[in-house]
Amino acid sequence: MPTNRMNREDFFAKLAGLDEERLRKALWNLYWRGAAPVRERIEAEIAPAPPAPRARPRDEVPDPVRVREEVREFVALARAGSYLAGDRRVSPKERTRWRFTFRRLADEAQAALAAQDSRPAEDAVEALVDLACYVKDYDCFRSEDPMEAARFVVSDAVAALWGRVLRQYGPVVLAEHAMPQLARWESRYGWTRTGFGTVSERETSLASVLARLLPDPDAWRACADGYLQALDRLAETQPARAKRAYGYDPSGYERKRRAGDLAEWHGMLLERLADCDAADRLARLAAHPALAGAESLLFQARLAWRDGETDRARALVGEALSELPGHQELLRFATEVGAALPARVQGAAGQFFR
């Protein structure tokens, strides 16, 4: 149904007949009765302009140590809930302007990566990305979608960080630093809460960011080793048998979520390392206790198929489909290997291939 709304000229013509008092009343009604995104937009528009910062020459790099300290203070206050209410360390005005502070710190932290000693700037970017991942699930600011409000594109910041580490230290150090971060930060559906908007449209997976940076097979092998070590540390922190509440296993859910978020990276490793004398690394990844669920079974099935173990591949994909009967990639692979579909899956398969 077409939207019936005025164009710009008609709208301004309507406003021309209103005095200042009626304009204020209309804006107040829209603010008071509107949805949260509308209120946030109005607050941003009517907020007083911050003092213009001193113009910095293009070749001047922000002090990385100062930026790191400002970021640490900002992140600590955010995680403590100081930007929500009830903390005198953050003024009411600053609670509504947090997005501008976040954006400024993000820009300065990435600019400071160009410093000769960039380690403090690397710490600052890492802290901001950690916060971005945290606020996707927990409220730290008065916003329904914090990263969309702050215009912070996580994958762009991570690309700047990892690119600097690669240029400064080489692929081995990149693997040591980036692999724990990849396992901690990767998110299949991005880092905004709603999944739509200008920020979401610019986001890419961290696996694709890393793939563009790695120059040769040796770098891929180094990253595979670093990644397995990162998974080992994650597995060590998980209890062997997590307490179940009403049949829910939080440890199992976390391992399934991790396997789903990192599925693209696992597929890249399988593609790049299968012919690079790295079968032992792929076998360790397939059986790793830090991963579980249908996505992990799909990786095992693909590895078995490449190794010529046809029956095992079919059995694994069938088991995975029993868990996720409508998973398109599983259905596609099951058809490729000729796996027998479970009865509850056949209906979903018929719709998928219709």
PDB file of C-alpha atoms in Angstrom, residues 96-227:
ATOM      1  CA  THR A  96      22.383  11.890  26.455  1.00  0.00           C
ATOM      2  CA  ARG A  97      25.576  12.675  24.532  1.00  0.00           C
ATOM      3  CA  TRP A  98      27.388   9.398  25.123  1.00  0.00           C
ATOM      4  CA  ARG A  99      27.222   8.511  21.408  1.00  0.00           C
ATOM      5  CA  PHE A 100      29.308  11.547  20.492  1.00  0.00           C
ATOM      6  CA  THR A 101      31.902  10.644  23.126  1.00  0.00           C
ATOM      7  CA  PHE A 102      32.002   7.064  21.846  1.00  0.00           C
ATOM      8  CA  ARG A 103      32.398   8.217  18.251  1.00  0.00           C
ATOM      9  CA  ARG A 104      35.157  10.693  19.117  1.00  0.00           C
ATOM     10  CA  LEU A 105      37.116   8.114  21.103  1.00  0.00           C
ATOM     11  CA  ALA A 106      36.714   5.526  18.340  1.00  0.00           C
ATOM     12  CA  ASP A 107      38.013   7.960  15.714  1.00  0.00           C
ATOM     13  CA  GLU A 108      40.961   9.046  17.873  1.00  0.00           C
ATOM     14  CA  ALA A 109      41.864   5.470  18.809  1.00  0.00           C
ATOM     15  CA  GLN A 110      41.999   4.399  15.166  1.00  0.00           C
ATOM     16  CA  ALA A 111      43.950   7.512  14.189  1.00  0.00           C
ATOM     17  CA  ALA A 112      46.424   6.841  17.012  1.00  0.00           C
ATOM     18  CA  LEU A 113      47.260   3.450  15.457  1.00  0.00           C
ATOM     19  CA  ALA A 114      49.573   5.406  13.158  1.00  0.00           C
ATOM     20  CA  ALA A 115      51.831   6.355  16.096  1.00  0.00           C
ATOM     21  CA  GLN A 116      55.303   4.876  16.218  1.00  0.00           C
ATOM     22  CA  ASP A 117      54.434   3.114  19.479  1.00  0.00           C
ATOM     23  CA  SER A 118      50.922   2.032  18.685  1.00  0.00           C
ATOM     24  CA  ARG A 119      50.431  -0.456  21.516  1.00  0.00           C
ATOM     25  CA  PRO A 120      48.318   1.937  23.683  1.00  0.00           C
ATOM     26  CA  ALA A 121      46.119   2.678  20.658  1.00  0.00           C
ATOM     27  CA  GLU A 122      45.732  -1.049  19.995  1.00  0.00           C
ATOM     28  CA  ASP A 123      44.567  -1.488  23.595  1.00  0.00           C
ATOM     29  CA  ALA A 124      42.088   1.363  23.145  1.00  0.00           C
ATOM     30  CA  VAL A 125      40.554  -0.091  19.978  1.00  0.00           C
ATOM     31  CA  GLU A 126      40.343  -3.528  21.606  1.00  0.00           C
ATOM     32  CA  ALA A 127      38.540  -2.071  24.639  1.00  0.00           C
ATOM     33  CA  LEU A 128      35.997  -0.277  22.432  1.00  0.00           C
ATOM     34  CA  VAL A 129      35.288  -3.409  20.376  1.00  0.00           C
ATOM     35  CA  ASP A 130      34.861  -5.414  23.593  1.00  0.00           C
ATOM     36  CA  LEU A 131      32.356  -2.815  24.757  1.00  0.00           C
ATOM     37  CA  ALA A 132      30.521  -2.950  21.414  1.00  0.00           C
ATOM     38  CA  CYS A 133      30.126  -6.719  21.771  1.00  0.00           C
ATOM     39  CA  TYR A 134      28.986  -6.330  25.377  1.00  0.00           C
ATOM     40  CA  VAL A 135      26.283  -3.736  24.728  1.00  0.00           C
ATOM     41  CA  LYS A 136      24.668  -5.878  22.062  1.00  0.00           C
ATOM     42  CA  ASP A 137      23.232  -7.973  24.903  1.00  0.00           C
ATOM     43  CA  TYR A 138      23.387  -5.678  27.935  1.00  0.00           C
ATOM     44  CA  ASP A 139      22.117  -2.149  28.500  1.00  0.00           C
ATOM     45  CA  CYS A 140      24.836   0.414  29.193  1.00  0.00           C
ATOM     46  CA  PHE A 141      23.316   3.416  27.415  1.00  0.00           C
ATOM     47  CA  ARG A 142      19.865   4.893  26.836  1.00  0.00           C
ATOM     48  CA  SER A 143      19.527   3.543  23.343  1.00  0.00           C
ATOM     49  CA  GLU A 144      17.654   0.709  21.689  1.00  0.00           C
ATOM     50  CA  ASP A 145      20.564   0.058  19.305  1.00  0.00           C
ATOM     51  CA  PRO A 146      23.787   1.498  20.744  1.00  0.00           C
ATOM     52  CA  MET A 147      26.182   0.814  17.867  1.00  0.00           C
ATOM     53  CA  GLU A 148      23.754   2.193  15.319  1.00  0.00           C
ATOM     54  CA  ALA A 149      23.366   5.318  17.465  1.00  0.00           C
ATOM     55  CA  ALA A 150      27.149   5.716  17.837  1.00  0.00           C
ATOM     56  CA  ARG A 151      27.787   4.997  14.129  1.00  0.00           C
ATOM     57  CA  PHE A 152      30.494   2.517  15.173  1.00  0.00           C
ATOM     58  CA  VAL A 153      31.272  -0.149  12.559  1.00  0.00           C
ATOM     59  CA  VAL A 154      33.018  -2.944  14.462  1.00  0.00           C
ATOM     60  CA  SER A 155      34.477  -4.665  11.402  1.00  0.00           C
ATOM     61  CA  ASP A 156      36.076  -1.414  10.183  1.00  0.00           C
ATOM     62  CA  ALA A 157      37.720  -0.822  13.560  1.00  0.00           C
ATOM     63  CA  VAL A 158      38.967  -4.418  13.702  1.00  0.00           C
ATOM     64  CA  ALA A 159      40.337  -4.148  10.146  1.00  0.00           C
ATOM     65  CA  ALA A 160      42.307  -1.050  11.162  1.00  0.00           C
ATOM     66  CA  LEU A 161      43.594  -2.795  14.289  1.00  0.00           C
ATOM     67  CA  TRP A 162      44.639  -6.041  12.624  1.00  0.00           C
ATOM     68  CA  GLY A 163      46.130  -4.242   9.642  1.00  0.00           C
ATOM     69  CA  ARG A 164      48.333  -2.214  11.966  1.00  0.00           C
ATOM     70  CA  VAL A 165      49.432  -5.317  13.902  1.00  0.00           C
ATOM     71  CA  LEU A 166      50.314  -7.102  10.656  1.00  0.00           C
ATOM     72  CA  ARG A 167      52.369  -4.183   9.331  1.00  0.00           C
ATOM     73  CA  GLN A 168      54.080  -3.545  12.641  1.00  0.00           C
ATOM     74  CA  TYR A 169      54.837  -7.069  13.865  1.00  0.00           C
ATOM     75  CA  GLY A 170      54.203  -9.585  11.058  1.00  0.00           C
ATOM     76  CA  PRO A 171      51.816 -12.532  10.584  1.00  0.00           C
ATOM     77  CA  VAL A 172      53.031 -14.593  13.560  1.00  0.00           C
ATOM     78  CA  VAL A 173      52.270 -11.844  16.074  1.00  0.00           C
ATOM     79  CA  LEU A 174      49.023 -11.127  14.240  1.00  0.00           C
ATOM     80  CA  ALA A 175      47.992 -14.730  14.804  1.00  0.00           C
ATOM     81  CA  GLU A 176      48.832 -14.474  18.516  1.00  0.00           C
ATOM     82  CA  HIS A 177      46.763 -11.330  18.978  1.00  0.00           C
ATOM     83  CA  ALA A 178      43.953 -11.716  16.441  1.00  0.00           C
ATOM     84  CA  MET A 179      42.905 -15.326  17.050  1.00  0.00           C
ATOM     85  CA  PRO A 180      41.664 -14.872  20.647  1.00  0.00           C
ATOM     86  CA  GLN A 181      39.945 -11.680  19.500  1.00  0.00           C
ATOM     87  CA  LEU A 182      38.303 -13.436  16.556  1.00  0.00           C
ATOM     88  CA  ALA A 183      36.942 -16.173  18.826  1.00  0.00           C
ATOM     89  CA  ARG A 184      35.659 -13.533  21.233  1.00  0.00           C
ATOM     90  CA  TRP A 185      34.273 -10.958  18.788  1.00  0.00           C
ATOM     91  CA  GLU A 186      32.949 -12.720  15.700  1.00  0.00           C
ATOM     92  CA  SER A 187      29.193 -12.424  15.326  1.00  0.00           C
ATOM     93  CA  ARG A 188      27.278 -14.054  12.489  1.00  0.00           C
ATOM     94  CA  TYR A 189      24.560 -11.388  12.501  1.00  0.00           C
ATOM     95  CA  GLY A 190      26.711  -8.333  13.171  1.00  0.00           C
ATOM     96  CA  TRP A 191      26.999  -6.106  16.198  1.00  0.00           C
ATOM     97  CA  THR A 192      23.853  -3.994  16.008  1.00  0.00           C
ATOM     98  CA  ARG A 193      20.759  -5.123  17.871  1.00  0.00           C
ATOM     99  CA  THR A 194      18.262  -4.615  15.091  1.00  0.00           C
ATOM    100  CA  GLY A 195      20.352  -5.812  12.156  1.00  0.00           C
ATOM    101  CA  PHE A 196      19.319  -2.957   9.892  1.00  0.00           C
ATOM    102  CA  GLY A 197      20.502   0.611   9.374  1.00  0.00           C
ATOM    103  CA  THR A 198      23.530   2.375   7.953  1.00  0.00           C
ATOM    104  CA  VAL A 199      25.946   0.712  10.372  1.00  0.00           C
ATOM    105  CA  SER A 200      24.631  -2.795   9.769  1.00  0.00           C
ATOM    106  CA  GLU A 201      24.890  -2.301   6.007  1.00  0.00           C
ATOM    107  CA  ARG A 202      28.604  -1.498   6.309  1.00  0.00           C
ATOM    108  CA  GLU A 203      29.480  -4.412   8.574  1.00  0.00           C
ATOM    109  CA  THR A 204      31.349  -7.456   7.275  1.00  0.00           C
ATOM    110  CA  SER A 205      32.400 -10.641   9.032  1.00  0.00           C
ATOM    111  CA  LEU A 206      35.716 -10.636  10.853  1.00  0.00           C
ATOM    112  CA  ALA A 207      36.626 -13.822   8.990  1.00  0.00           C
ATOM    113  CA  SER A 208      36.502 -11.913   5.696  1.00  0.00           C
ATOM    114  CA  VAL A 209      38.537  -9.079   7.248  1.00  0.00           C
ATOM    115  CA  LEU A 210      41.228 -11.542   8.260  1.00  0.00           C
ATOM    116  CA  ALA A 211      41.190 -13.368   4.921  1.00  0.00           C
ATOM    117  CA  ARG A 212      42.063 -10.123   3.132  1.00  0.00           C
ATOM    118  CA  LEU A 213      45.091  -9.619   5.379  1.00  0.00           C
ATOM    119  CA  LEU A 214      46.753 -13.050   5.342  1.00  0.00           C
ATOM    120  CA  PRO A 215      49.401 -13.075   2.615  1.00  0.00           C
ATOM    121  CA  ASP A 216      50.405 -16.744   2.184  1.00  0.00           C
ATOM    122  CA  PRO A 217      49.855 -20.347   3.373  1.00  0.00           C
ATOM    123  CA  ASP A 218      52.396 -19.917   6.185  1.00  0.00           C
ATOM    124  CA  ALA A 219      50.295 -17.088   7.610  1.00  0.00           C
ATOM    125  CA  TRP A 220      47.165 -19.256   7.402  1.00  0.00           C
ATOM    126  CA  ARG A 221      48.943 -22.081   9.243  1.00  0.00           C
ATOM    127  CA  ALA A 222      50.131 -19.651  11.922  1.00  0.00           C
ATOM    128  CA  CYS A 223      46.573 -18.402  12.359  1.00  0.00           C
ATOM    129  CA  ALA A 224      45.241 -21.962  12.539  1.00  0.00           C
ATOM    130  CA  ASP A 225      47.719 -22.738  15.336  1.00  0.00           C
ATOM    131  CA  GLY A 226      46.853 -19.542  17.189  1.00  0.00           C
ATOM    132  CA  TYR A 227      43.150 -20.196  16.750  1.00  0.00           C
TER     133      TYR A 227
END
